[in-house]
PDB file of C-alpha atoms and ligand atoms in Angstrom:
ATOM      1  CA  MET F 715      36.851 122.314-158.444  1.00  0.00           C
ATOM      2  CA  LYS F 716      37.792 121.335-161.995  1.00  0.00           C
ATOM      3  CA  LYS F 717      35.697 118.280-162.712  1.00  0.00           C
ATOM      4  CA  VAL F 718      35.579 116.565-166.126  1.00  0.00           C
ATOM      5  CA  LEU F 719      33.392 113.668-167.238  1.00  0.00           C
ATOM      6  CA  VAL F 720      34.869 111.225-169.761  1.00  0.00           C
ATOM      7  CA  LEU F 721      32.427 109.021-171.675  1.00  0.00           C
ATOM      8  CA  GLU F 722      34.207 106.425-173.817  1.00  0.00           C
ATOM      9  CA  ASP F 723      33.357 102.745-174.151  1.00  0.00           C
ATOM     10  CA  GLU F 724      36.832 101.598-175.221  1.00  0.00           C
ATOM     11  CA  SER F 725      38.724 101.168-171.989  1.00  0.00           C
ATOM     12  CA  SER F 726      42.205 101.701-173.482  1.00  0.00           C
ATOM     13  CA  ILE F 727      41.226 105.063-174.972  1.00  0.00           C
ATOM     14  CA  ARG F 728      39.355 106.026-171.810  1.00  0.00           C
ATOM     15  CA  SER F 729      42.377 105.282-169.600  1.00  0.00           C
ATOM     16  CA  PHE F 730      44.611 107.280-171.929  1.00  0.00           C
ATOM     17  CA  ILE F 731      42.307 110.293-171.643  1.00  0.00           C
ATOM     18  CA  VAL F 732      41.782 109.928-167.914  1.00  0.00           C
ATOM     19  CA  ILE F 733      45.513 109.628-167.141  1.00  0.00           C
ATOM     20  CA  ASN F 734      46.316 112.711-169.174  1.00  0.00           C
ATOM     21  CA  LEU F 735      43.534 114.835-167.693  1.00  0.00           C
ATOM     22  CA  ARG F 736      44.525 113.816-164.157  1.00  0.00           C
ATOM     23  CA  ARG F 737      48.121 114.697-164.975  1.00  0.00           C
ATOM     24  CA  ALA F 738      46.843 118.135-166.085  1.00  0.00           C
ATOM     25  CA  GLY F 739      45.209 118.620-162.686  1.00  0.00           C
ATOM     26  CA  TYR F 740      41.602 117.662-163.392  1.00  0.00           C
ATOM     27  CA  GLU F 741      39.313 115.542-161.291  1.00  0.00           C
ATOM     28  CA  VAL F 742      37.908 112.953-163.688  1.00  0.00           C
ATOM     29  CA  ILE F 743      34.613 111.050-163.616  1.00  0.00           C
ATOM     30  CA  GLU F 744      34.499 108.015-165.929  1.00  0.00           C
ATOM     31  CA  ALA F 745      31.582 106.448-167.766  1.00  0.00           C
ATOM     32  CA  GLU F 746      31.530 103.658-170.339  1.00  0.00           C
ATOM     33  CA  SER F 747      27.954 104.095-171.548  1.00  0.00           C
ATOM     34  CA  GLY F 748      25.710 107.051-172.243  1.00  0.00           C
ATOM     35  CA  GLU F 749      23.259 105.897-169.600  1.00  0.00           C
ATOM     36  CA  GLU F 750      26.038 105.734-167.010  1.00  0.00           C
ATOM     37  CA  ALA F 751      27.285 109.206-168.009  1.00  0.00           C
ATOM     38  CA  LEU F 752      23.830 110.773-167.527  1.00  0.00           C
ATOM     39  CA  GLU F 753      23.481 109.014-164.193  1.00  0.00           C
ATOM     40  CA  LYS F 754      26.888 110.208-162.981  1.00  0.00           C
ATOM     41  CA  LEU F 755      26.210 113.781-164.043  1.00  0.00           C
ATOM     42  CA  LYS F 756      23.196 113.786-161.734  1.00  0.00           C
ATOM     43  CA  THR F 757      25.402 113.056-158.735  1.00  0.00           C
ATOM     44  CA  HIS F 758      28.245 115.279-159.976  1.00  0.00           C
ATOM     45  CA  GLY F 759      26.300 118.435-160.801  1.00  0.00           C
ATOM     46  CA  ASP F 760      29.456 120.533-160.527  1.00  0.00           C
ATOM     47  CA  THR F 761      31.043 118.863-163.582  1.00  0.00           C
ATOM     48  CA  ARG F 762      32.209 121.657-165.856  1.00  0.00           C
ATOM     49  CA  VAL F 763      33.276 119.823-169.019  1.00  0.00           C
ATOM     50  CA  ALA F 764      32.073 116.550-170.570  1.00  0.00           C
ATOM     51  CA  LEU F 765      33.981 114.588-173.233  1.00  0.00           C
ATOM     52  CA  LEU F 766      31.529 112.417-175.166  1.00  0.00           C
ATOM     53  CA  ASP F 767      32.513 109.652-177.543  1.00  0.00           C
ATOM     54  CA  VAL F 768      30.076 109.457-180.468  1.00  0.00           C
ATOM     55  CA  MET F 769      30.070 105.707-181.242  1.00  0.00           C
ATOM     56  CA  LEU F 770      28.737 103.827-178.237  1.00  0.00           C
ATOM     57  CA  PRO F 771      26.638 100.762-177.573  1.00  0.00           C
ATOM     58  CA  GLY F 772      23.207 101.904-176.338  1.00  0.00           C
ATOM     59  CA  ILE F 773      22.423 105.591-176.762  1.00  0.00           C
ATOM     60  CA  ASP F 774      25.081 107.373-178.826  1.00  0.00           C
ATOM     61  CA  GLY F 775      27.099 110.445-177.934  1.00  0.00           C
ATOM     62  CA  PHE F 776      24.803 112.818-179.808  1.00  0.00           C
ATOM     63  CA  GLU F 777      21.792 111.642-177.831  1.00  0.00           C
ATOM     64  CA  VAL F 778      23.747 112.013-174.592  1.00  0.00           C
ATOM     65  CA  CYS F 779      24.673 115.545-175.653  1.00  0.00           C
ATOM     66  CA  ARG F 780      21.042 116.363-176.438  1.00  0.00           C
ATOM     67  CA  ARG F 781      19.856 115.051-173.071  1.00  0.00           C
ATOM     68  CA  ILE F 782      22.533 116.971-171.160  1.00  0.00           C
ATOM     69  CA  ARG F 783      21.694 120.186-172.987  1.00  0.00           C
ATOM     70  CA  ALA F 784      17.987 119.779-172.268  1.00  0.00           C
ATOM     71  CA  THR F 785      18.699 120.660-168.653  1.00  0.00           C
ATOM     72  CA  ASN F 786      22.207 122.141-168.590  1.00  0.00           C
ATOM     73  CA  SER F 787      23.404 124.975-170.822  1.00  0.00           C
ATOM     74  CA  ARG F 788      26.469 125.835-168.744  1.00  0.00           C
ATOM     75  CA  ILE F 789      28.518 122.642-169.000  1.00  0.00           C
ATOM     76  CA  GLY F 790      31.154 122.554-171.757  1.00  0.00           C
ATOM     77  CA  ILE F 791      30.754 119.613-174.152  1.00  0.00           C
ATOM     78  CA  ILE F 792      33.448 118.174-176.427  1.00  0.00           C
ATOM     79  CA  MET F 793      32.595 115.352-178.844  1.00  0.00           C
ATOM     80  CA  LEU F 794      35.202 112.675-179.604  1.00  0.00           C
ATOM     81  CA  THR F 795      34.858 111.708-183.253  1.00  0.00           C
ATOM     82  CA  ALA F 796      36.693 109.385-185.616  1.00  0.00           C
ATOM     83  CA  ARG F 797      38.380 110.841-188.675  1.00  0.00           C
ATOM     84  CA  SER F 798      35.850 109.108-190.932  1.00  0.00           C
ATOM     85  CA  GLN F 799      32.931 110.866-189.236  1.00  0.00           C
ATOM     86  CA  GLU F 800      33.380 114.263-190.861  1.00  0.00           C
ATOM     87  CA  MET F 801      29.638 114.963-190.950  1.00  0.00           C
ATOM     88  CA  ASP F 802      29.234 113.905-187.340  1.00  0.00           C
ATOM     89  CA  LYS F 803      31.232 116.909-186.204  1.00  0.00           C
ATOM     90  CA  VAL F 804      28.617 119.222-187.577  1.00  0.00           C
ATOM     91  CA  THR F 805      25.761 117.087-186.251  1.00  0.00           C
ATOM     92  CA  GLY F 806      27.382 117.076-182.824  1.00  0.00           C
ATOM     93  CA  LEU F 807      27.787 120.819-182.740  1.00  0.00           C
ATOM     94  CA  MET F 808      24.201 121.288-183.872  1.00  0.00           C
ATOM     95  CA  THR F 809      22.960 119.102-181.013  1.00  0.00           C
ATOM     96  CA  GLY F 810      24.638 121.471-178.580  1.00  0.00           C
ATOM     97  CA  ALA F 811      28.309 120.474-178.307  1.00  0.00           C
ATOM     98  CA  ASP F 812      30.846 123.278-178.016  1.00  0.00           C
ATOM     99  CA  ASP F 813      33.732 121.549-179.706  1.00  0.00           C
ATOM    100  CA  TYR F 814      34.975 118.268-181.108  1.00  0.00           C
ATOM    101  CA  VAL F 815      38.293 116.430-181.109  1.00  0.00           C
ATOM    102  CA  THR F 816      39.193 113.976-183.858  1.00  0.00           C
ATOM    103  CA  LYS F 817      40.777 110.654-182.938  1.00  0.00           C
ATOM    104  CA  PRO F 818      43.651 110.038-182.734  1.00  0.00           C
ATOM    105  CA  PHE F 819      44.538 113.128-180.718  1.00  0.00           C
ATOM    106  CA  SER F 820      47.587 114.069-178.669  1.00  0.00           C
ATOM    107  CA  PRO F 821      47.345 114.620-174.905  1.00  0.00           C
ATOM    108  CA  ALA F 822      48.431 118.246-175.434  1.00  0.00           C
ATOM    109  CA  GLU F 823      45.647 118.862-177.921  1.00  0.00           C
ATOM    110  CA  LEU F 824      43.020 117.338-175.679  1.00  0.00           C
ATOM    111  CA  THR F 825      44.024 119.225-172.540  1.00  0.00           C
ATOM    112  CA  ALA F 826      44.237 122.495-174.507  1.00  0.00           C
ATOM    113  CA  ARG F 827      40.636 122.006-175.621  1.00  0.00           C
ATOM    114  CA  VAL F 828      39.468 121.159-172.118  1.00  0.00           C
ATOM    115  CA  ASP F 829      41.394 124.127-170.653  1.00  0.00           C
ATOM    116  CA  ALA F 830      39.749 126.467-173.164  1.00  0.00           C
ATOM    117  CA  LEU F 831      36.221 125.313-172.278  1.00  0.00           C
ATOM    118  CA  MET F 832      37.031 125.294-168.588  1.00  0.00           C
ATOM    119  CA  ARG F 833      37.998 128.968-168.734  1.00  0.00           C
ATOM    120  CA  ARG F 834      34.727 129.723-170.463  1.00  0.00           C
ATOM    121  CA  SER F 835      32.510 127.800-168.060  1.00  0.00           C
ATOM    122  CA  GLY F 836      34.303 129.272-165.051  1.00  0.00           C
ATOM    123  CA  GLY F 837      32.718 132.695-165.370  1.00  0.00           C
ATOM    124  CA  GLY F 838      33.018 135.179-162.550  1.00  0.00           C
ATOM    125  CA  ASN F 839      35.781 137.282-164.090  1.00  0.00           C
ATOM    126  CA  ASP F 840      33.581 139.787-165.858  1.00  0.00           C
ATOM    127  CA  ASP F 841      33.920 143.373-164.740  1.00  0.00           C
ATOM    128  CA  ASN F 842      31.232 145.387-163.022  1.00  0.00           C
ATOM    129  CA  SER F 843      29.667 146.945-166.101  1.00  0.00           C
ATOM    130  CA  ALA F 844      26.975 144.333-165.884  1.00  0.00           C
ATOM    131  CA  GLU F 845      24.803 145.109-168.894  1.00  0.00           C
ATOM    132  CA  ILE F 846      25.249 145.751-172.588  1.00  0.00           C
ATOM    133  CA  SER F 847      22.031 146.966-174.156  1.00  0.00           C
ATOM    134  CA  GLN F 848      21.615 146.915-177.931  1.00  0.00           C
ATOM    135  CA  PRO F 849      17.897 146.639-178.622  1.00  0.00           C
ATOM    136  CA  PRO F 850      16.320 144.191-178.995  1.00  0.00           C
ATOM    137  CA  PHE F 851      19.168 142.524-177.085  1.00  0.00           C
ATOM    138  CA  LEU F 852      20.222 142.900-173.472  1.00  0.00           C
ATOM    139  CA  LEU F 853      23.345 141.058-172.335  1.00  0.00           C
ATOM    140  CA  ASN F 854      23.940 140.696-168.615  1.00  0.00           C
ATOM    141  CA  THR F 855      27.624 139.916-168.063  1.00  0.00           C
ATOM    142  CA  ARG F 856      27.177 139.237-164.367  1.00  0.00           C
ATOM    143  CA  ASN F 857      24.550 136.530-164.847  1.00  0.00           C
ATOM    144  CA  ARG F 858      25.917 135.657-168.302  1.00  0.00           C
ATOM    145  CA  THR F 859      22.442 135.823-169.793  1.00  0.00           C
ATOM    146  CA  LEU F 860      20.979 137.193-173.011  1.00  0.00           C
ATOM    147  CA  GLU F 861      17.486 138.556-173.499  1.00  0.00           C
ATOM    148  CA  LYS F 862      15.792 139.452-176.745  1.00  0.00           C
ATOM    149  CA  ASP F 863      12.725 141.660-176.338  1.00  0.00           C
ATOM    150  CA  GLY F 864      12.744 140.735-172.668  1.00  0.00           C
ATOM    151  CA  GLN F 865      12.719 136.981-173.372  1.00  0.00           C
ATOM    152  CA  ARG F 866      15.613 134.915-172.071  1.00  0.00           C
ATOM    153  CA  ILE F 867      17.534 133.025-174.776  1.00  0.00           C
ATOM    154  CA  LYS F 868      19.307 129.906-173.525  1.00  0.00           C
ATOM    155  CA  LEU F 869      22.937 129.954-174.664  1.00  0.00           C
ATOM    156  CA  THR F 870      25.859 127.598-174.224  1.00  0.00           C
ATOM    157  CA  GLN F 871      29.022 129.159-172.792  1.00  0.00           C
ATOM    158  CA  VAL F 872      30.617 129.357-176.234  1.00  0.00           C
ATOM    159  CA  GLU F 873      27.509 130.980-177.724  1.00  0.00           C
ATOM    160  CA  TYR F 874      27.492 133.470-174.866  1.00  0.00           C
ATOM    161  CA  ALA F 875      31.152 134.301-175.515  1.00  0.00           C
ATOM    162  CA  ILE F 876      30.410 134.861-179.219  1.00  0.00           C
ATOM    163  CA  VAL F 877      27.462 137.172-178.526  1.00  0.00           C
ATOM    164  CA  LYS F 878      29.496 139.130-175.982  1.00  0.00           C
ATOM    165  CA  MET F 879      32.336 139.525-178.476  1.00  0.00           C
ATOM    166  CA  PHE F 880      29.902 140.818-181.112  1.00  0.00           C
ATOM    167  CA  MET F 881      28.146 143.214-178.738  1.00  0.00           C
ATOM    168  CA  GLU F 882      31.501 144.638-177.686  1.00  0.00           C
ATOM    169  CA  ASN F 883      32.381 145.200-181.356  1.00  0.00           C
ATOM    170  CA  PRO F 884      29.171 146.475-182.984  1.00  0.00           C
ATOM    171  CA  GLY F 885      29.363 147.114-186.718  1.00  0.00           C
ATOM    172  CA  LYS F 886      32.932 145.838-186.961  1.00  0.00           C
ATOM    173  CA  ALA F 887      33.768 143.109-189.479  1.00  0.00           C
ATOM    174  CA  LEU F 888      35.548 140.357-187.568  1.00  0.00           C
ATOM    175  CA  SER F 889      37.542 137.741-189.460  1.00  0.00           C
ATOM    176  CA  ARG F 890      36.981 134.078-188.628  1.00  0.00           C
ATOM    177  CA  GLU F 891      40.582 133.921-187.315  1.00  0.00           C
ATOM    178  CA  GLU F 892      39.915 136.872-184.996  1.00  0.00           C
ATOM    179  CA  ILE F 893      36.726 135.257-183.727  1.00  0.00           C
ATOM    180  CA  LEU F 894      38.572 131.983-183.084  1.00  0.00           C
ATOM    181  CA  ASP F 895      41.262 133.898-181.143  1.00  0.00           C
ATOM    182  CA  LEU F 896      38.784 135.997-179.164  1.00  0.00           C
ATOM    183  CA  VAL F 897      36.372 133.222-178.244  1.00  0.00           C
ATOM    184  CA  TRP F 898      38.483 130.075-178.126  1.00  0.00           C
ATOM    185  CA  GLY F 899      41.825 131.660-177.199  1.00  0.00           C
ATOM    186  CA  ARG F 900      45.115 132.123-179.006  1.00  0.00           C
ATOM    187  CA  ASP F 901      46.576 128.804-177.968  1.00  0.00           C
ATOM    188  CA  TYR F 902      43.621 126.955-179.488  1.00  0.00           C
ATOM    189  CA  PHE F 903      44.290 124.140-181.939  1.00  0.00           C
ATOM    190  CA  GLY F 904      40.910 123.993-183.610  1.00  0.00           C
ATOM    191  CA  GLU F 905      39.687 124.561-187.126  1.00  0.00           C
ATOM    192  CA  LEU F 906      37.996 127.674-188.494  1.00  0.00           C
ATOM    193  CA  LYS F 907      34.944 125.608-189.376  1.00  0.00           C
ATOM    194  CA  ILE F 908      33.976 125.528-185.713  1.00  0.00           C
ATOM    195  CA  VAL F 909      33.334 129.282-185.918  1.00  0.00           C
ATOM    196  CA  ASP F 910      30.848 128.825-188.767  1.00  0.00           C
ATOM    197  CA  VAL F 911      29.019 125.956-187.102  1.00  0.00           C
ATOM    198  CA  ASN F 912      28.625 127.791-183.804  1.00  0.00           C
ATOM    199  CA  ILE F 913      27.409 130.895-185.579  1.00  0.00           C
ATOM    200  CA  ARG F 914      24.921 128.871-187.599  1.00  0.00           C
ATOM    201  CA  ARG F 915      23.505 127.462-184.352  1.00  0.00           C
ATOM    202  CA  LEU F 916      23.502 130.863-182.691  1.00  0.00           C
ATOM    203  CA  ARG F 917      21.562 132.354-185.583  1.00  0.00           C
ATOM    204  CA  LEU F 918      18.818 129.768-185.057  1.00  0.00           C
ATOM    205  CA  LYS F 919      18.479 131.064-181.510  1.00  0.00           C
ATOM    206  CA  ILE F 920      18.704 134.822-181.938  1.00  0.00           C
ATOM    207  CA  GLU F 921      17.652 135.734-185.480  1.00  0.00           C
ATOM    208  CA  ASP F 922      14.026 136.347-186.473  1.00  0.00           C
ATOM    209  CA  ASN F 923      14.806 134.387-189.633  1.00  0.00           C
ATOM    210  CA  ALA F 924      18.050 132.396-189.539  1.00  0.00           C
ATOM    211  CA  THR F 925      18.171 132.010-193.320  1.00  0.00           C
ATOM    212  CA  ASN F 926      18.108 135.788-193.717  1.00  0.00           C
ATOM    213  CA  PRO F 927      20.138 136.943-190.698  1.00  0.00           C
ATOM    214  CA  MET F 928      20.062 140.614-189.754  1.00  0.00           C
ATOM    215  CA  TYR F 929      22.009 140.580-186.476  1.00  0.00           C
ATOM    216  CA  ILE F 930      24.962 138.345-187.305  1.00  0.00           C
ATOM    217  CA  THR F 931      25.656 139.121-190.935  1.00  0.00           C
ATOM    218  CA  THR F 932      28.169 137.345-193.154  1.00  0.00           C
ATOM    219  CA  VAL F 933      31.095 139.298-194.568  1.00  0.00           C
ATOM    220  CA  TRP F 934      31.836 137.151-197.591  1.00  0.00           C
ATOM    221  CA  GLY F 935      35.303 135.639-197.779  1.00  0.00           C
ATOM    222  CA  TYR F 936      36.201 137.212-194.443  1.00  0.00           C
ATOM    223  CA  GLY F 937      34.008 136.590-191.440  1.00  0.00           C
ATOM    224  CA  TYR F 938      31.046 138.099-189.613  1.00  0.00           C
ATOM    225  CA  LYS F 939      29.665 141.393-188.414  1.00  0.00           C
ATOM    226  CA  TRP F 940      27.237 142.323-185.634  1.00  0.00           C
ATOM    227  CA  GLY F 941      24.532 144.500-187.087  1.00  0.00           C
ATOM    228  CA  ALA F 942      22.041 144.904-184.232  1.00  0.00           C
TER     229      ALA F 942
HETATM  230 CA1   CA R2095      33.393 104.192-179.081  1.00  0.00          CA
END
C-alpha cells in the first residue's frame, strides 16, 4: 500500500499533484485545509508520505507538520514552499519535515522526492545483524530505533537513515554530497542544504550540547564525521 496525502488549498495545483502521483502508482488522499488533513490522517493511518503546502487558510503547513510529528515519527513529510519563502524551508525542516519542494516543480521532481521518502519509510529490508552498539548509542536496525544511554530517541525516517549511515562509517569524514547520495539516493534532485538542516535537527536530539557537538562533528568545507 503506497498511500500519499496531499494538502493544498489551491485546487488547480492540488489536481496537478494528485494526477501525477496517481500516474506514478500512488493512492492519493486529498485535503484542502490543515484541519481536514489531520482528520483524514486519523482514518488513513497507513499513509506513508504527506505533502503539505505551507500557505493555507486556517492552520498553516508548519503547524500541521508539528501536529503530525507529535504522534507520528514514521511518516515522511514534504513541505511545498514558494520560491519567495526561502526561510520557510528551514523552519519547515526544523518543525519535523523531511524535505521540501519549491513551487513551481515538475512532475518528475515531485515523484522522485516522494519515491525517495517512500523507500525510507518502507523499512523491512534491513539485514539480520539487528544491532549496532557504539556507546552511548545503540541502534536497532530491525525496529529502526535509537537509544542513548538506554533512553529511546524519537527519530524521523530520514534522521534514522543519517544515524545508521554514520554508525556504519565511524570516524570517516563523509562529504555532504556522499551523505546526500547515501541517505536520499543517487537519483535525488535536492540541494546540499538539506543535509545541513537535517543534521542540525539531529544534533538537537542526540548531542549533550548541540552547539558543541561531539558525536556528529563538522569537517569544515567538506562535510561531517561520526565521532562516537
Ligand atoms: Ca496555498
